[in-house]
Amino acid sequence: MKSIFKILSLGLICVSYHSFAQQASTSNELWQGRQAAVVLTYDDALNVHLDNVVPALEAHGLKGTFYLSAFFDGSKNRINDWRKAAELGHELGNHTLYHPCDASLPGRSWVSPDNDLHNYTTAQILKEIRMTNVFLETLDGKKERTFAYTCGDTATGEGSFMEDIKGDFVASRGVRGALNLIGNINLLNVDSYGINGESGAELIQLVKEAQEKNALITFLFHGVGGEHNLNVSLEAHQMLIDYLAENEETIWTTTMLEAAKHVKEHQN
Ligand SMILES: [Zn+2]
């Protein structure tokens, strides 16, 4: 009787060990063995990205994703600096040539008629997006990158172009603020938190929520220490990246390109 009990309990230990090992291997694959993935994205090719953000990230060995609209002054006047940023391992993402937005949507009176995405044909925006890839390739030599919808707009007057650019990018970033588990991420329109005026503690709190949920969190910054009406202070931004660096064993901070490749692999 005693020996039967022994065999039974040994079996139980084996079963529980086996399921533990399985769980461990699954969570090790997820987010490179970390609790959460964090992607830092910076839109509109601002000088502060090159002057404030890249040095701050580099001090911690962190990499960001910078979405450039090729026609903006911060793109065309800083070619060599963007080249250097790419050499350091930061992603140069596509944010179109001219940054058109849909003027027919509420709150868009600032969009000029020639830059109205609603007046574009889909063929027109595709040409613009693909030409921006050529521009970016001259900076970083790469054919693989991600896209960010300008103003989060995914359609021309003819309808959605999300499917049309599917083959051009590993992923496209949107503007809806949400945390997502790896299986729920829509690579055609990746959620991101648009940051404007949050404190460092508030930014860190978002990352902690992602850690608790084993989620991906993407931040969308414009101004960092100025240069845009959507802005975060240098102090708040610094607090966030200090936290990410201090917790690199539990948080995978990476580019949108690398995160999206990881998601794609997992979803397949
Ligand atoms: Zn933009």
PDB file of C-alpha atoms and ligand atoms in Angstrom:
ATOM      1  CA  MET A   1       0.000   0.000   0.000  1.00  0.00           C
ATOM      2  CA  LYS A   2       2.805   2.321   0.955  1.00  0.00           C
ATOM      3  CA  SER A   3       4.651   1.683  -2.312  1.00  0.00           C
ATOM      4  CA  ILE A   4       1.502   2.375  -4.383  1.00  0.00           C
ATOM      5  CA  PHE A   5       1.196   5.709  -2.621  1.00  0.00           C
ATOM      6  CA  LYS A   6       4.861   6.411  -3.406  1.00  0.00           C
ATOM      7  CA  ILE A   7       4.368   5.629  -7.096  1.00  0.00           C
ATOM      8  CA  LEU A   8       1.240   7.776  -7.204  1.00  0.00           C
ATOM      9  CA  SER A   9       2.888  10.765  -5.584  1.00  0.00           C
ATOM     10  CA  LEU A  10       5.965  10.413  -7.798  1.00  0.00           C
ATOM     11  CA  GLY A  11       3.619  10.435 -10.789  1.00  0.00           C
ATOM     12  CA  LEU A  12       1.945  13.564  -9.479  1.00  0.00           C
ATOM     13  CA  ILE A  13       5.291  15.277  -9.049  1.00  0.00           C
ATOM     14  CA  CYS A  14       6.232  14.299 -12.609  1.00  0.00           C
ATOM     15  CA  VAL A  15       2.948  15.653 -14.011  1.00  0.00           C
ATOM     16  CA  SER A  16       3.202  18.925 -12.124  1.00  0.00           C
ATOM     17  CA  TYR A  17       6.876  19.297 -13.049  1.00  0.00           C
ATOM     18  CA  HIS A  18       6.016  18.669 -16.693  1.00  0.00           C
ATOM     19  CA  SER A  19       3.269  21.314 -16.772  1.00  0.00           C
ATOM     20  CA  PHE A  20       5.514  23.783 -14.935  1.00  0.00           C
ATOM     21  CA  ALA A  21       8.265  23.224 -17.509  1.00  0.00           C
ATOM     22  CA  GLN A  22       5.766  23.806 -20.315  1.00  0.00           C
ATOM     23  CA  GLN A  23       4.526  27.015 -18.747  1.00  0.00           C
ATOM     24  CA  ALA A  24       8.076  28.231 -18.208  1.00  0.00           C
ATOM     25  CA  SER A  25       9.039  27.613 -21.818  1.00  0.00           C
ATOM     26  CA  THR A  26       5.911  29.424 -23.064  1.00  0.00           C
ATOM     27  CA  SER A  27       6.557  32.495 -20.951  1.00  0.00           C
ATOM     28  CA  ASN A  28      10.241  32.490 -21.919  1.00  0.00           C
ATOM     29  CA  GLU A  29       9.302  32.763 -25.565  1.00  0.00           C
ATOM     30  CA  LEU A  30       6.889  35.588 -24.797  1.00  0.00           C
ATOM     31  CA  TRP A  31       8.507  39.037 -24.911  1.00  0.00           C
ATOM     32  CA  GLN A  32      12.003  37.479 -24.814  1.00  0.00           C
ATOM     33  CA  GLY A  33      11.370  36.080 -21.347  1.00  0.00           C
ATOM     34  CA  ARG A  34      10.237  39.428 -19.931  1.00  0.00           C
ATOM     35  CA  GLN A  35       6.873  40.387 -18.398  1.00  0.00           C
ATOM     36  CA  ALA A  36       6.028  43.012 -20.999  1.00  0.00           C
ATOM     37  CA  ALA A  37       7.237  44.718 -24.155  1.00  0.00           C
ATOM     38  CA  VAL A  38       7.568  48.494 -24.395  1.00  0.00           C
ATOM     39  CA  VAL A  39       7.909  50.348 -27.687  1.00  0.00           C
ATOM     40  CA  LEU A  40       8.828  54.031 -27.647  1.00  0.00           C
ATOM     41  CA  THR A  41       7.727  55.852 -30.797  1.00  0.00           C
ATOM     42  CA  TYR A  42       8.368  59.485 -31.731  1.00  0.00           C
ATOM     43  CA  ASP A  43       6.428  61.121 -34.564  1.00  0.00           C
ATOM     44  CA  ASP A  44       7.040  63.898 -37.074  1.00  0.00           C
ATOM     45  CA  ALA A  45      10.860  64.102 -37.275  1.00  0.00           C
ATOM     46  CA  LEU A  46      11.397  66.784 -34.641  1.00  0.00           C
ATOM     47  CA  ASN A  47      14.811  68.225 -33.845  1.00  0.00           C
ATOM     48  CA  VAL A  48      14.235  67.400 -30.154  1.00  0.00           C
ATOM     49  CA  HIS A  49      14.139  63.712 -31.077  1.00  0.00           C
ATOM     50  CA  LEU A  50      17.700  63.937 -32.321  1.00  0.00           C
ATOM     51  CA  ASP A  51      18.908  66.451 -29.720  1.00  0.00           C
ATOM     52  CA  ASN A  52      17.094  65.194 -26.574  1.00  0.00           C
ATOM     53  CA  VAL A  53      15.715  61.720 -27.111  1.00  0.00           C
ATOM     54  CA  VAL A  54      18.463  59.825 -28.942  1.00  0.00           C
ATOM     55  CA  PRO A  55      21.178  60.852 -26.408  1.00  0.00           C
ATOM     56  CA  ALA A  56      18.861  60.017 -23.464  1.00  0.00           C
ATOM     57  CA  LEU A  57      18.041  56.577 -24.897  1.00  0.00           C
ATOM     58  CA  GLU A  58      21.670  55.913 -25.787  1.00  0.00           C
ATOM     59  CA  ALA A  59      22.778  56.667 -22.206  1.00  0.00           C
ATOM     60  CA  HIS A  60      20.729  53.596 -21.203  1.00  0.00           C
ATOM     61  CA  GLY A  61      21.353  51.512 -24.324  1.00  0.00           C
ATOM     62  CA  LEU A  62      17.652  51.722 -25.267  1.00  0.00           C
ATOM     63  CA  LYS A  63      16.371  51.944 -28.859  1.00  0.00           C
ATOM     64  CA  GLY A  64      13.379  53.882 -30.167  1.00  0.00           C
ATOM     65  CA  THR A  65      11.302  54.138 -33.341  1.00  0.00           C
ATOM     66  CA  PHE A  66      11.182  57.496 -35.089  1.00  0.00           C
ATOM     67  CA  TYR A  67       8.424  58.097 -37.657  1.00  0.00           C
ATOM     68  CA  LEU A  68       9.646  60.558 -40.277  1.00  0.00           C
ATOM     69  CA  SER A  69       7.627  62.549 -42.782  1.00  0.00           C
ATOM     70  CA  ALA A  70      10.292  63.142 -45.394  1.00  0.00           C
ATOM     71  CA  PHE A  71       9.161  66.663 -46.329  1.00  0.00           C
ATOM     72  CA  PHE A  72       9.396  68.034 -42.765  1.00  0.00           C
ATOM     73  CA  ASP A  73      12.307  70.359 -41.940  1.00  0.00           C
ATOM     74  CA  GLY A  74      13.438  68.054 -39.146  1.00  0.00           C
ATOM     75  CA  SER A  75      13.895  65.315 -41.758  1.00  0.00           C
ATOM     76  CA  LYS A  76      15.496  67.127 -44.652  1.00  0.00           C
ATOM     77  CA  ASN A  77      17.732  69.435 -42.577  1.00  0.00           C
ATOM     78  CA  ARG A  78      19.106  66.648 -40.376  1.00  0.00           C
ATOM     79  CA  ILE A  79      19.880  63.882 -42.885  1.00  0.00           C
ATOM     80  CA  ASN A  80      23.259  62.976 -41.383  1.00  0.00           C
ATOM     81  CA  ASP A  81      21.906  62.902 -37.835  1.00  0.00           C
ATOM     82  CA  TRP A  82      19.107  60.512 -38.818  1.00  0.00           C
ATOM     83  CA  ARG A  83      21.700  58.389 -40.579  1.00  0.00           C
ATOM     84  CA  LYS A  84      23.709  58.238 -37.333  1.00  0.00           C
ATOM     85  CA  ALA A  85      20.605  57.398 -35.294  1.00  0.00           C
ATOM     86  CA  ALA A  86      19.897  54.493 -37.649  1.00  0.00           C
ATOM     87  CA  GLU A  87      23.510  53.303 -37.316  1.00  0.00           C
ATOM     88  CA  LEU A  88      23.030  53.225 -33.523  1.00  0.00           C
ATOM     89  CA  GLY A  89      20.100  50.833 -34.005  1.00  0.00           C
ATOM     90  CA  HIS A  90      17.097  53.136 -33.781  1.00  0.00           C
ATOM     91  CA  GLU A  91      14.328  52.434 -36.278  1.00  0.00           C
ATOM     92  CA  LEU A  92      13.469  55.031 -38.899  1.00  0.00           C
ATOM     93  CA  GLY A  93       9.774  54.477 -39.582  1.00  0.00           C
ATOM     94  CA  ASN A  94       7.613  55.696 -42.460  1.00  0.00           C
ATOM     95  CA  HIS A  95       5.185  58.569 -41.752  1.00  0.00           C
ATOM     96  CA  THR A  96       4.548  59.488 -45.420  1.00  0.00           C
ATOM     97  CA  LEU A  97       6.166  62.258 -47.507  1.00  0.00           C
ATOM     98  CA  TYR A  98       3.819  65.172 -46.762  1.00  0.00           C
ATOM     99  CA  HIS A  99       1.857  64.035 -43.685  1.00  0.00           C
ATOM    100  CA  PRO A 100      -1.676  64.306 -45.167  1.00  0.00           C
ATOM    101  CA  CYS A 101      -4.624  64.049 -42.734  1.00  0.00           C
ATOM    102  CA  ASP A 102      -8.357  63.713 -43.313  1.00  0.00           C
ATOM    103  CA  ALA A 103      -9.824  67.248 -43.111  1.00  0.00           C
ATOM    104  CA  SER A 104     -13.388  65.911 -43.190  1.00  0.00           C
ATOM    105  CA  LEU A 105     -13.017  64.597 -39.624  1.00  0.00           C
ATOM    106  CA  PRO A 106     -13.917  66.722 -36.573  1.00  0.00           C
ATOM    107  CA  GLY A 107     -11.218  69.091 -35.296  1.00  0.00           C
ATOM    108  CA  ARG A 108      -9.271  69.083 -38.543  1.00  0.00           C
ATOM    109  CA  SER A 109      -9.798  72.672 -39.718  1.00  0.00           C
ATOM    110  CA  TRP A 110      -6.011  73.106 -39.607  1.00  0.00           C
ATOM    111  CA  VAL A 111      -5.502  70.670 -42.504  1.00  0.00           C
ATOM    112  CA  SER A 112      -4.890  72.550 -45.762  1.00  0.00           C
ATOM    113  CA  PRO A 113      -6.874  71.420 -48.854  1.00  0.00           C
ATOM    114  CA  ASP A 114      -3.745  70.252 -50.695  1.00  0.00           C
ATOM    115  CA  ASN A 115      -2.834  68.083 -47.697  1.00  0.00           C
ATOM    116  CA  ASP A 116      -6.310  66.620 -47.199  1.00  0.00           C
ATOM    117  CA  LEU A 117      -6.104  62.824 -47.193  1.00  0.00           C
ATOM    118  CA  HIS A 118      -9.838  62.724 -47.955  1.00  0.00           C
ATOM    119  CA  ASN A 119      -9.036  64.322 -51.349  1.00  0.00           C
ATOM    120  CA  TYR A 120      -6.350  61.717 -52.077  1.00  0.00           C
ATOM    121  CA  THR A 121      -6.912  58.623 -54.175  1.00  0.00           C
ATOM    122  CA  THR A 122      -5.545  55.412 -52.700  1.00  0.00           C
ATOM    123  CA  ALA A 123      -3.019  55.210 -55.558  1.00  0.00           C
ATOM    124  CA  GLN A 124      -1.758  58.658 -54.533  1.00  0.00           C
ATOM    125  CA  ILE A 125      -1.121  57.788 -50.896  1.00  0.00           C
ATOM    126  CA  LEU A 126       0.515  54.501 -51.896  1.00  0.00           C
ATOM    127  CA  LYS A 127       2.954  56.365 -54.176  1.00  0.00           C
ATOM    128  CA  GLU A 128       3.733  58.790 -51.365  1.00  0.00           C
ATOM    129  CA  ILE A 129       4.276  56.054 -48.806  1.00  0.00           C
ATOM    130  CA  ARG A 130       6.458  53.968 -51.132  1.00  0.00           C
ATOM    131  CA  MET A 131       8.574  56.994 -52.088  1.00  0.00           C
ATOM    132  CA  THR A 132       9.126  57.634 -48.375  1.00  0.00           C
ATOM    133  CA  ASN A 133      10.462  54.090 -48.069  1.00  0.00           C
ATOM    134  CA  VAL A 134      12.987  54.950 -50.799  1.00  0.00           C
ATOM    135  CA  PHE A 135      13.983  58.091 -48.860  1.00  0.00           C
ATOM    136  CA  LEU A 136      14.401  56.098 -45.637  1.00  0.00           C
ATOM    137  CA  GLU A 137      16.389  53.389 -47.386  1.00  0.00           C
ATOM    138  CA  THR A 138      18.901  56.008 -48.516  1.00  0.00           C
ATOM    139  CA  LEU A 139      19.370  56.824 -44.806  1.00  0.00           C
ATOM    140  CA  ASP A 140      19.541  53.361 -43.243  1.00  0.00           C
ATOM    141  CA  GLY A 141      19.995  50.929 -46.158  1.00  0.00           C
ATOM    142  CA  LYS A 142      17.047  48.876 -44.923  1.00  0.00           C
ATOM    143  CA  LYS A 143      14.053  47.414 -46.731  1.00  0.00           C
ATOM    144  CA  GLU A 144      12.232  46.291 -43.601  1.00  0.00           C
ATOM    145  CA  ARG A 145      10.463  48.841 -41.368  1.00  0.00           C
ATOM    146  CA  THR A 146       7.125  49.897 -39.873  1.00  0.00           C
ATOM    147  CA  PHE A 147       4.618  52.625 -40.729  1.00  0.00           C
ATOM    148  CA  ALA A 148       2.603  55.106 -38.644  1.00  0.00           C
ATOM    149  CA  TYR A 149      -0.731  56.432 -39.935  1.00  0.00           C
ATOM    150  CA  THR A 150      -0.675  60.233 -40.091  1.00  0.00           C
ATOM    151  CA  CYS A 151      -3.183  61.559 -37.538  1.00  0.00           C
ATOM    152  CA  GLY A 152      -4.124  57.892 -37.163  1.00  0.00           C
ATOM    153  CA  ASP A 153      -6.031  58.132 -40.473  1.00  0.00           C
ATOM    154  CA  THR A 154      -6.313  54.849 -42.335  1.00  0.00           C
ATOM    155  CA  ALA A 155      -8.437  55.861 -45.345  1.00  0.00           C
ATOM    156  CA  THR A 156      -8.452  58.165 -48.355  1.00  0.00           C
ATOM    157  CA  GLY A 157     -11.668  59.442 -49.990  1.00  0.00           C
ATOM    158  CA  GLU A 158     -11.771  56.027 -51.713  1.00  0.00           C
ATOM    159  CA  GLY A 159     -11.676  54.023 -48.502  1.00  0.00           C
ATOM    160  CA  SER A 160      -9.240  52.151 -46.266  1.00  0.00           C
ATOM    161  CA  PHE A 161      -5.673  51.610 -47.501  1.00  0.00           C
ATOM    162  CA  MET A 162      -4.651  49.417 -44.559  1.00  0.00           C
ATOM    163  CA  GLU A 163      -4.647  46.204 -46.604  1.00  0.00           C
ATOM    164  CA  ASP A 164      -2.857  47.910 -49.510  1.00  0.00           C
ATOM    165  CA  ILE A 165       0.270  48.637 -47.439  1.00  0.00           C
ATOM    166  CA  LYS A 166       0.273  45.262 -45.683  1.00  0.00           C
ATOM    167  CA  GLY A 167       3.080  43.962 -47.907  1.00  0.00           C
ATOM    168  CA  ASP A 168       5.211  47.098 -47.532  1.00  0.00           C
ATOM    169  CA  PHE A 169       5.609  46.974 -43.736  1.00  0.00           C
ATOM    170  CA  VAL A 170       6.014  44.512 -40.894  1.00  0.00           C
ATOM    171  CA  ALA A 171       3.396  46.535 -38.989  1.00  0.00           C
ATOM    172  CA  SER A 172       1.526  49.842 -38.991  1.00  0.00           C
ATOM    173  CA  ARG A 173       0.987  51.895 -35.859  1.00  0.00           C
ATOM    174  CA  GLY A 174      -2.299  53.604 -35.026  1.00  0.00           C
ATOM    175  CA  VAL A 175      -3.330  55.998 -32.275  1.00  0.00           C
ATOM    176  CA  ARG A 176      -5.874  54.139 -30.112  1.00  0.00           C
ATOM    177  CA  GLY A 177      -4.548  53.887 -26.556  1.00  0.00           C
ATOM    178  CA  ALA A 178      -4.783  50.287 -25.323  1.00  0.00           C
ATOM    179  CA  LEU A 179      -2.700  47.468 -23.889  1.00  0.00           C
ATOM    180  CA  ASN A 180      -2.848  44.203 -25.796  1.00  0.00           C
ATOM    181  CA  LEU A 181      -1.884  40.611 -25.147  1.00  0.00           C
ATOM    182  CA  ILE A 182       0.302  39.157 -27.877  1.00  0.00           C
ATOM    183  CA  GLY A 183      -2.556  37.233 -29.514  1.00  0.00           C
ATOM    184  CA  ASN A 184      -4.781  40.311 -29.720  1.00  0.00           C
ATOM    185  CA  ILE A 185      -2.383  42.716 -31.411  1.00  0.00           C
ATOM    186  CA  ASN A 186      -3.568  43.952 -34.794  1.00  0.00           C
ATOM    187  CA  LEU A 187      -0.359  44.451 -36.778  1.00  0.00           C
ATOM    188  CA  LEU A 188      -2.267  46.475 -39.389  1.00  0.00           C
ATOM    189  CA  ASN A 189      -3.154  49.077 -36.741  1.00  0.00           C
ATOM    190  CA  VAL A 190      -1.088  48.693 -33.570  1.00  0.00           C
ATOM    191  CA  ASP A 191      -2.501  50.575 -30.572  1.00  0.00           C
ATOM    192  CA  SER A 192      -0.442  53.332 -28.957  1.00  0.00           C
ATOM    193  CA  TYR A 193      -0.817  55.815 -26.128  1.00  0.00           C
ATOM    194  CA  GLY A 194      -0.568  59.407 -27.368  1.00  0.00           C
ATOM    195  CA  ILE A 195       1.308  61.299 -24.674  1.00  0.00           C
ATOM    196  CA  ASN A 196       0.561  64.935 -23.865  1.00  0.00           C
ATOM    197  CA  GLY A 197       1.482  66.424 -20.510  1.00  0.00           C
ATOM    198  CA  GLU A 198       1.611  63.202 -18.460  1.00  0.00           C
ATOM    199  CA  SER A 199       3.942  63.049 -15.476  1.00  0.00           C
ATOM    200  CA  GLY A 200       6.769  60.534 -15.189  1.00  0.00           C
ATOM    201  CA  ALA A 201       4.777  58.637 -12.549  1.00  0.00           C
ATOM    202  CA  GLU A 202       1.787  58.366 -14.900  1.00  0.00           C
ATOM    203  CA  LEU A 203       3.968  57.029 -17.724  1.00  0.00           C
ATOM    204  CA  ILE A 204       5.548  54.472 -15.387  1.00  0.00           C
ATOM    205  CA  GLN A 205       2.110  53.409 -14.145  1.00  0.00           C
ATOM    206  CA  LEU A 206       1.131  52.485 -17.723  1.00  0.00           C
ATOM    207  CA  VAL A 207       4.229  50.280 -18.001  1.00  0.00           C
ATOM    208  CA  LYS A 208       3.410  48.617 -14.671  1.00  0.00           C
ATOM    209  CA  GLU A 209      -0.075  47.766 -15.997  1.00  0.00           C
ATOM    210  CA  ALA A 210       1.518  46.206 -19.066  1.00  0.00           C
ATOM    211  CA  GLN A 211       3.834  44.168 -16.805  1.00  0.00           C
ATOM    212  CA  GLU A 212       0.882  42.901 -14.767  1.00  0.00           C
ATOM    213  CA  LYS A 213      -0.987  41.881 -17.936  1.00  0.00           C
ATOM    214  CA  ASN A 214       2.015  40.539 -19.932  1.00  0.00           C
ATOM    215  CA  ALA A 215       1.058  43.039 -22.596  1.00  0.00           C
ATOM    216  CA  LEU A 216       2.669  45.209 -25.247  1.00  0.00           C
ATOM    217  CA  ILE A 217       2.560  48.920 -24.580  1.00  0.00           C
ATOM    218  CA  THR A 218       3.446  51.448 -27.258  1.00  0.00           C
ATOM    219  CA  PHE A 219       4.036  55.101 -26.413  1.00  0.00           C
ATOM    220  CA  LEU A 220       3.454  57.808 -29.027  1.00  0.00           C
ATOM    221  CA  PHE A 221       5.461  60.962 -28.345  1.00  0.00           C
ATOM    222  CA  HIS A 222       5.667  64.177 -30.334  1.00  0.00           C
ATOM    223  CA  GLY A 223       7.474  66.980 -28.479  1.00  0.00           C
ATOM    224  CA  VAL A 224       9.925  65.900 -25.795  1.00  0.00           C
ATOM    225  CA  GLY A 225      10.985  69.045 -23.988  1.00  0.00           C
ATOM    226  CA  GLY A 226       9.173  71.223 -26.564  1.00  0.00           C
ATOM    227  CA  GLU A 227       8.876  71.772 -30.358  1.00  0.00           C
ATOM    228  CA  HIS A 228       5.256  70.520 -30.549  1.00  0.00           C
ATOM    229  CA  ASN A 229       1.915  71.351 -28.909  1.00  0.00           C
ATOM    230  CA  LEU A 230       1.604  67.679 -27.952  1.00  0.00           C
ATOM    231  CA  ASN A 231       4.470  67.516 -25.507  1.00  0.00           C
ATOM    232  CA  VAL A 232       6.019  65.711 -22.585  1.00  0.00           C
ATOM    233  CA  SER A 233       8.583  67.285 -20.284  1.00  0.00           C
ATOM    234  CA  LEU A 234      12.186  66.147 -20.426  1.00  0.00           C
ATOM    235  CA  GLU A 235      11.879  65.160 -16.746  1.00  0.00           C
ATOM    236  CA  ALA A 236       8.848  62.913 -17.279  1.00  0.00           C
ATOM    237  CA  HIS A 237      10.444  61.270 -20.318  1.00  0.00           C
ATOM    238  CA  GLN A 238      13.663  60.742 -18.382  1.00  0.00           C
ATOM    239  CA  MET A 239      11.778  59.153 -15.457  1.00  0.00           C
ATOM    240  CA  LEU A 240      10.149  56.703 -17.866  1.00  0.00           C
ATOM    241  CA  ILE A 241      13.367  55.615 -19.537  1.00  0.00           C
ATOM    242  CA  ASP A 242      15.177  55.401 -16.187  1.00  0.00           C
ATOM    243  CA  TYR A 243      12.435  53.006 -15.048  1.00  0.00           C
ATOM    244  CA  LEU A 244      12.715  50.952 -18.256  1.00  0.00           C
ATOM    245  CA  ALA A 245      16.491  50.704 -17.875  1.00  0.00           C
ATOM    246  CA  GLU A 246      16.331  49.809 -14.172  1.00  0.00           C
ATOM    247  CA  ASN A 247      13.836  47.035 -14.959  1.00  0.00           C
ATOM    248  CA  GLU A 248      15.370  45.640 -18.140  1.00  0.00           C
ATOM    249  CA  GLU A 249      15.257  42.122 -16.684  1.00  0.00           C
ATOM    250  CA  THR A 250      11.464  42.221 -16.625  1.00  0.00           C
ATOM    251  CA  ILE A 251      10.719  44.708 -19.422  1.00  0.00           C
ATOM    252  CA  TRP A 252      11.706  44.266 -23.061  1.00  0.00           C
ATOM    253  CA  THR A 253      12.140  47.758 -24.520  1.00  0.00           C
ATOM    254  CA  THR A 254      12.573  47.509 -28.249  1.00  0.00           C
ATOM    255  CA  THR A 255      11.743  49.049 -31.621  1.00  0.00           C
ATOM    256  CA  MET A 256       8.350  48.628 -33.262  1.00  0.00           C
ATOM    257  CA  LEU A 257      10.049  46.578 -35.969  1.00  0.00           C
ATOM    258  CA  GLU A 258      11.502  44.057 -33.511  1.00  0.00           C
ATOM    259  CA  ALA A 259       8.341  43.882 -31.396  1.00  0.00           C
ATOM    260  CA  ALA A 260       6.171  43.398 -34.493  1.00  0.00           C
ATOM    261  CA  LYS A 261       8.423  40.626 -35.853  1.00  0.00           C
ATOM    262  CA  HIS A 262       8.119  38.869 -32.490  1.00  0.00           C
ATOM    263  CA  VAL A 263       4.321  39.256 -32.502  1.00  0.00           C
ATOM    264  CA  LYS A 264       4.110  37.969 -36.080  1.00  0.00           C
ATOM    265  CA  GLU A 265       6.137  34.874 -35.236  1.00  0.00           C
ATOM    266  CA  HIS A 266       3.970  34.190 -32.201  1.00  0.00           C
ATOM    267  CA  GLN A 267       0.660  34.735 -34.036  1.00  0.00           C
ATOM    268  CA  ASN A 268       1.744  32.390 -36.847  1.00  0.00           C
TER     269      ASN A 268
HETATM  270 ZN    ZN B   1       2.359  62.761 -37.372  1.00  0.00          ZN
END
